[in-house]
Amino acid sequence: MKRLTLKDVAKMAGVAPSTVSFVLNGKGKQMRIRDEVAAKIMQVVEKSGYEPHRVAVNLRTGQSKTLGLIVESISGSFFASLAKTIETEAEQMGYNVVYCSTENNAQKGGDLIRMLGRQMVDGYLITPAPGMEKEIQQLVQHHKPVVLMDSYFPAIKAPYVLIDNFGGVKQGMEHLISKGFTKIAFVTVEVKLIQLQERLRGYMTTMKDHGIPVRKKHILHLKYHKQREDSLLEMQQFIQDNPEIEAIFFATNYLGILGLEAIAQLGLRMPDDLSVICFDDHDIFRLYPPGISVIEQPIEGIAKTAIAMLMQQLGKKPVPVKKQAVELPGKFILRGSA
């Protein structure tokens, strides 16, 4: 079916194309177009199903009222909650949001940035994957509104907001050490993300601050793209090879979920055989007996701060954000596992 044009609408309404354009762009009163004429045009638009060509509108107005959101995985609980809050905040500012996932693949991330650029989004909200430095640097150099979330690149001067990863782990570690534990393991992912590096640093620094030796064999680095079953077997082997371990700190919630399965399959009980803390909460952790202690991320705070930062760049400024690098505190939630 042939797409209706502005000229078609003008013909059906019996007016000039420019009159239709003025009415659709909210300039009817400014151009002194009579109310009955404007009403007739809108009636024709509604009945005909006419939709203005998006690219043409963007070119004419200089804005799309759309934001591009690029996260690691929209299926992950943290990113899904973050995206939902961002969408709510953006809607209040009159913007729509386009969602994309990189699956921590830099090439895909670069392709998504270029795709969103072709769609003429007004701004970018990105949780960057390692290797996306070039594309993000180009956004900054071309003065494109962009805010990084959950991670950042120290060499790139782009605004960012994330949790205090170091401080969050320190909270959990201080609790475990206060319980008398000295043989504490740390499970993370072998990927160059600054937030994971900071979590590992939080673990190691807190151990050293208390005079507890950091044993390399008590730190497990799992491959990011490894098959789930293989990672599960590796985690089980890690626990079996280190029977002296008193507690485990999981660096992400999906590692924590995998860890719960490994612990259960080995017939171990929490907290009798092993105490457990996980970075980032999940519904499972509230329901899984005896309840898993976590470092809760300030998802709402991250989303609202990111939107405020982006709106500043877009000239909206709903809430002034003085700093261009924001770290928000996490919250230690004590449950039965620790």
C-alpha positions as semicolon CSV with decimal commas, in nm:
position;residue;x (nm);y (nm);z (nm)
1;M;0,000;0,000;0,000
2;K;0,133;0,343;-0,098
3;R;0,246;0,555;0,196
4;L;0,037;0,869;0,242
5;T;0,223;1,195;0,194
6;L;0,166;1,538;0,340
7;K;0,036;1,647;-0,001
8;D;-0,225;1,368;0,010
9;V;-0,349;1,492;0,348
10;A;-0,361;1,849;0,220
11;K;-0,567;1,739;-0,081
12;M;-0,813;1,546;0,137
13;A;-0,850;1,842;0,373
14;G;-0,879;2,091;0,090
15;V;-0,590;2,307;0,212
16;A;-0,232;2,386;0,112
17;P;0,048;2,145;0,217
18;S;0,211;2,426;0,415
19;T;-0,108;2,463;0,622
20;V;-0,098;2,093;0,712
21;S;0,269;2,125;0,804
22;F;0,206;2,421;1,034
23;V;-0,079;2,243;1,213
24;L;0,113;1,916;1,262
25;N;0,413;2,106;1,399
26;G;0,199;2,293;1,651
27;K;0,229;2,628;1,476
28;G;-0,135;2,665;1,374
29;K;-0,217;2,951;1,610
30;Q;0,114;3,122;1,542
31;M;0,036;3,120;1,169
32;R;-0,324;3,230;1,241
33;I;-0,485;2,917;1,101
34;R;-0,851;2,900;1,202
35;D;-0,947;2,644;1,467
36;E;-1,203;2,476;1,241
37;V;-0,940;2,431;0,968
38;A;-0,691;2,284;1,216
39;A;-0,961;2,051;1,351
40;K;-1,047;1,934;0,998
41;I;-0,680;1,861;0,923
42;M;-0,642;1,657;1,244
43;Q;-0,961;1,467;1,161
44;V;-0,822;1,376;0,818
45;V;-0,491;1,271;0,975
46;E;-0,669;1,046;1,226
47;K;-0,900;0,883;0,972
48;S;-0,630;0,830;0,709
49;G;-0,368;0,697;0,949
50;Y;-0,111;0,942;0,814
51;E;0,225;0,939;0,992
52;P;0,491;1,203;0,921
53;H;0,816;1,064;0,778
54;R;1,040;1,033;1,081
55;V;1,368;1,128;0,914
56;A;1,209;1,429;0,745
57;V;1,065;1,546;1,077
58;N;1,400;1,497;1,249
59;L;1,580;1,697;0,983
60;R;1,325;1,976;1,001
61;T;1,309;2,003;1,381
62;G;1,668;1,909;1,457
63;Q;1,558;1,652;1,715
64;S;1,400;1,307;1,723
65;K;1,285;1,310;2,089
66;T;1,441;0,963;2,106
67;L;1,729;0,840;2,323
68;G;1,947;0,540;2,245
69;L;2,008;0,300;2,535
70;I;2,287;0,044;2,490
71;V;2,337;-0,211;2,770
72;E;2,526;-0,536;2,810
73;S;2,214;-0,753;2,808
74;I;1,855;-0,635;2,835
75;S;1,766;-0,983;2,970
76;G;1,985;-0,933;3,278
77;S;1,794;-0,828;3,591
78;F;2,017;-0,528;3,664
79;F;2,005;-0,396;3,307
80;A;1,632;-0,465;3,272
81;S;1,556;-0,269;3,591
82;L;1,793;0,008;3,482
83;A;1,626;0,030;3,140
84;K;1,277;0,042;3,291
85;T;1,366;0,329;3,521
86;I;1,542;0,517;3,241
87;E;1,237;0,475;3,018
88;T;1,010;0,615;3,292
89;E;1,240;0,913;3,353
90;A;1,279;0,979;2,980
91;E;0,902;0,972;2,923
92;Q;0,859;1,241;3,186
93;M;1,097;1,457;2,982
94;G;0,910;1,384;2,658
95;Y;1,154;1,128;2,514
96;N;1,117;0,773;2,384
97;V;1,390;0,514;2,436
98;V;1,536;0,262;2,188
99;Y;1,690;-0,043;2,360
100;C;1,994;-0,239;2,237
101;S;2,219;-0,511;2,385
102;T;2,590;-0,560;2,313
103;E;2,628;-0,899;2,487
104;N;2,965;-0,750;2,589
105;N;3,077;-0,760;2,224
106;A;3,269;-0,446;2,123
107;Q;3,205;-0,486;1,750
108;K;2,832;-0,521;1,808
109;G;2,844;-0,220;2,039
110;G;3,009;-0,009;1,769
111;D;2,753;-0,123;1,513
112;L;2,471;-0,026;1,750
113;I;2,612;0,323;1,803
114;R;2,629;0,373;1,427
115;M;2,276;0,236;1,383
116;L;2,139;0,474;1,646
117;G;2,327;0,756;1,476
118;R;2,148;0,680;1,150
119;Q;1,819;0,692;1,341
120;M;1,922;1,039;1,458
121;V;1,874;0,978;1,831
122;D;1,919;1,291;2,040
123;G;2,147;1,129;2,297
124;Y;2,315;0,807;2,407
125;L;2,306;0,618;2,739
126;I;2,566;0,340;2,728
127;T;2,699;0,065;2,953
128;P;3,019;0,020;2,753
129;A;3,186;-0,309;2,664
130;P;3,566;-0,334;2,654
131;G;3,687;-0,228;2,310
132;M;3,420;0,040;2,252
133;E;3,662;0,322;2,333
134;K;3,700;0,439;1,971
135;E;3,326;0,474;1,904
136;I;3,258;0,651;2,234
137;Q;3,556;0,883;2,183
138;Q;3,409;0,976;1,844
139;L;3,075;1,061;2,007
140;V;3,256;1,290;2,250
141;Q;3,467;1,451;1,976
142;H;3,157;1,516;1,765
143;H;2,984;1,672;2,069
144;K;2,709;1,410;2,078
145;P;2,525;1,398;2,412
146;V;2,641;1,078;2,583
147;V;2,648;0,938;2,937
148;L;2,818;0,614;3,041
149;M;2,666;0,394;3,310
150;D;2,794;0,105;3,522
151;S;3,141;0,140;3,366
152;Y;3,365;0,397;3,200
153;F;3,698;0,447;3,023
154;P;3,947;0,658;3,228
155;A;4,108;0,802;2,913
156;I;3,778;0,932;2,770
157;K;3,620;1,250;2,906
158;A;3,261;1,132;2,895
159;P;3,022;1,181;3,191
160;Y;2,953;0,861;3,382
161;V;2,757;0,730;3,677
162;L;2,793;0,399;3,859
163;I;2,793;0,237;4,200
164;D;3,097;0,267;4,425
165;N;3,215;-0,083;4,337
166;F;3,518;-0,076;4,567
167;G;3,315;0,051;4,862
168;G;3,035;-0,196;4,800
169;V;3,265;-0,497;4,818
170;K;3,440;-0,350;5,120
171;Q;3,107;-0,338;5,308
172;G;3,047;-0,707;5,249
173;M;3,406;-0,806;5,322
174;E;3,409;-0,615;5,650
175;H;3,103;-0,813;5,758
176;L;3,262;-1,149;5,671
177;I;3,586;-1,060;5,848
178;S;3,392;-0,940;6,154
179;K;3,244;-1,293;6,171
180;G;3,599;-1,427;6,207
181;F;3,641;-1,554;5,850
182;T;3,990;-1,536;5,703
183;K;3,965;-1,789;5,420
184;I;3,737;-1,594;5,187
185;A;3,718;-1,673;4,814
186;F;3,629;-1,431;4,535
187;V;3,462;-1,537;4,209
188;T;3,468;-1,297;3,915
189;V;3,475;-1,285;3,535
190;E;3,785;-1,264;3,319
191;V;3,690;-0,948;3,132
192;K;3,845;-0,599;3,128
193;L;3,561;-0,403;3,287
194;I;3,659;-0,135;3,534
195;Q;3,369;-0,215;3,767
196;L;3,487;-0,576;3,802
197;Q;3,845;-0,461;3,853
198;E;3,726;-0,229;4,131
199;R;3,531;-0,511;4,297
200;L;3,838;-0,733;4,294
201;R;4,046;-0,446;4,432
202;G;3,790;-0,400;4,709
203;Y;3,827;-0,767;4,804
204;M;4,207;-0,767;4,799
205;T;4,249;-0,432;4,976
206;T;4,012;-0,520;5,260
207;M;4,190;-0,852;5,315
208;K;4,528;-0,678;5,327
209;D;4,398;-0,401;5,555
210;H;4,313;-0,671;5,811
211;G;4,646;-0,848;5,769
212;I;4,485;-1,145;5,596
213;P;4,695;-1,295;5,314
214;V;4,537;-1,293;4,967
215;R;4,575;-1,637;4,815
216;K;4,565;-1,655;4,435
217;K;4,410;-2,000;4,454
218;H;4,112;-1,846;4,633
219;I;4,033;-1,618;4,337
220;L;3,844;-1,771;4,045
221;H;3,830;-1,592;3,708
222;L;3,564;-1,747;3,483
223;K;3,563;-1,686;3,108
224;Y;3,278;-1,450;3,010
225;H;3,164;-1,638;2,699
226;K;3,216;-1,985;2,842
227;Q;2,925;-2,229;2,819
228;R;2,712;-2,225;3,132
229;E;2,758;-2,596;3,207
230;D;3,135;-2,563;3,172
231;S;3,138;-2,266;3,410
232;L;2,926;-2,461;3,658
233;L;3,168;-2,753;3,651
234;E;3,465;-2,519;3,694
235;M;3,300;-2,353;3,993
236;Q;3,224;-2,690;4,153
237;Q;3,585;-2,797;4,100
238;F;3,708;-2,470;4,251
239;I;3,504;-2,528;4,568
240;Q;3,613;-2,893;4,591
241;D;3,980;-2,802;4,542
242;N;3,962;-2,550;4,827
243;P;3,774;-2,725;5,111
244;E;3,922;-2,480;5,363
245;I;3,717;-2,189;5,219
246;E;3,477;-2,042;5,476
247;A;3,299;-1,786;5,258
248;I;3,262;-1,687;4,892
249;F;3,203;-1,339;4,750
250;F;3,048;-1,346;4,401
251;A;3,126;-1,039;4,187
252;T;2,796;-1,041;3,990
253;N;2,446;-1,174;4,044
254;Y;2,464;-1,421;3,752
255;L;2,783;-1,564;3,905
256;G;2,598;-1,583;4,235
257;I;2,311;-1,778;4,079
258;L;2,562;-2,016;3,921
259;G;2,735;-2,046;4,257
260;L;2,413;-2,140;4,435
261;E;2,365;-2,424;4,189
262;A;2,723;-2,543;4,238
263;I;2,693;-2,530;4,617
264;A;2,361;-2,719;4,610
265;Q;2,496;-2,991;4,379
266;L;2,792;-3,041;4,611
267;G;2,551;-3,094;4,901
268;L;2,683;-2,795;5,098
269;R;2,464;-2,580;5,322
270;M;2,462;-2,204;5,375
271;P;2,577;-2,064;5,609
272;D;2,682;-2,381;5,797
273;D;2,933;-2,502;5,537
274;L;2,981;-2,181;5,338
275;S;2,881;-1,820;5,386
276;V;2,789;-1,633;5,067
277;I;2,763;-1,269;4,962
278;C;2,682;-1,154;4,609
279;F;2,730;-0,818;4,440
280;D;2,393;-0,701;4,299
281;D;2,055;-0,827;4,417
282;H;1,815;-1,057;4,233
283;D;1,465;-1,191;4,304
284;I;1,613;-1,539;4,346
285;F;1,832;-1,417;4,632
286;R;1,529;-1,305;4,832
287;L;1,349;-1,635;4,779
288;Y;1,631;-1,893;4,791
289;P;1,667;-2,036;5,145
290;P;1,814;-1,905;5,368
291;G;1,818;-1,577;5,170
292;I;2,137;-1,452;5,005
293;S;2,321;-1,150;5,145
294;V;2,393;-0,892;4,875
295;I;2,532;-0,554;4,784
296;E;2,227;-0,379;4,640
297;Q;2,291;-0,144;4,349
298;P;2,124;0,202;4,354
299;I;1,951;0,137;4,021
300;E;1,702;0,422;4,052
301;G;1,979;0,663;4,149
302;I;2,197;0,557;3,856
303;A;1,910;0,593;3,608
304;K;1,792;0,931;3,738
305;T;2,145;1,071;3,751
306;A;2,221;0,948;3,399
307;I;1,905;1,108;3,259
308;A;1,980;1,434;3,444
309;M;2,334;1,436;3,300
310;L;2,202;1,373;2,950
311;M;1,930;1,637;2,979
312;Q;2,197;1,889;3,081
313;Q;2,381;1,816;2,758
314;L;2,055;1,850;2,566
315;G;1,991;2,186;2,731
316;K;1,698;2,067;2,945
317;K;1,858;2,068;3,294
318;P;1,576;1,919;3,508
319;V;1,808;1,868;3,806
320;P;2,158;2,022;3,798
321;V;2,441;1,768;3,820
322;K;2,763;1,945;3,912
323;K;2,997;1,647;3,883
324;Q;3,059;1,465;3,556
325;A;3,181;1,153;3,736
326;V;2,933;1,021;3,992
327;E;2,978;0,719;4,220
328;L;2,674;0,625;4,426
329;P;2,697;0,412;4,743
330;G;2,566;0,058;4,744
331;K;2,367;-0,095;5,030
332;F;2,468;-0,411;5,214
333;I;2,160;-0,627;5,275
334;L;2,220;-0,899;5,533
335;R;2,025;-1,221;5,485
336;G;2,068;-1,577;5,605
337;S;2,361;-1,682;5,384
338;A;2,617;-1,476;5,575
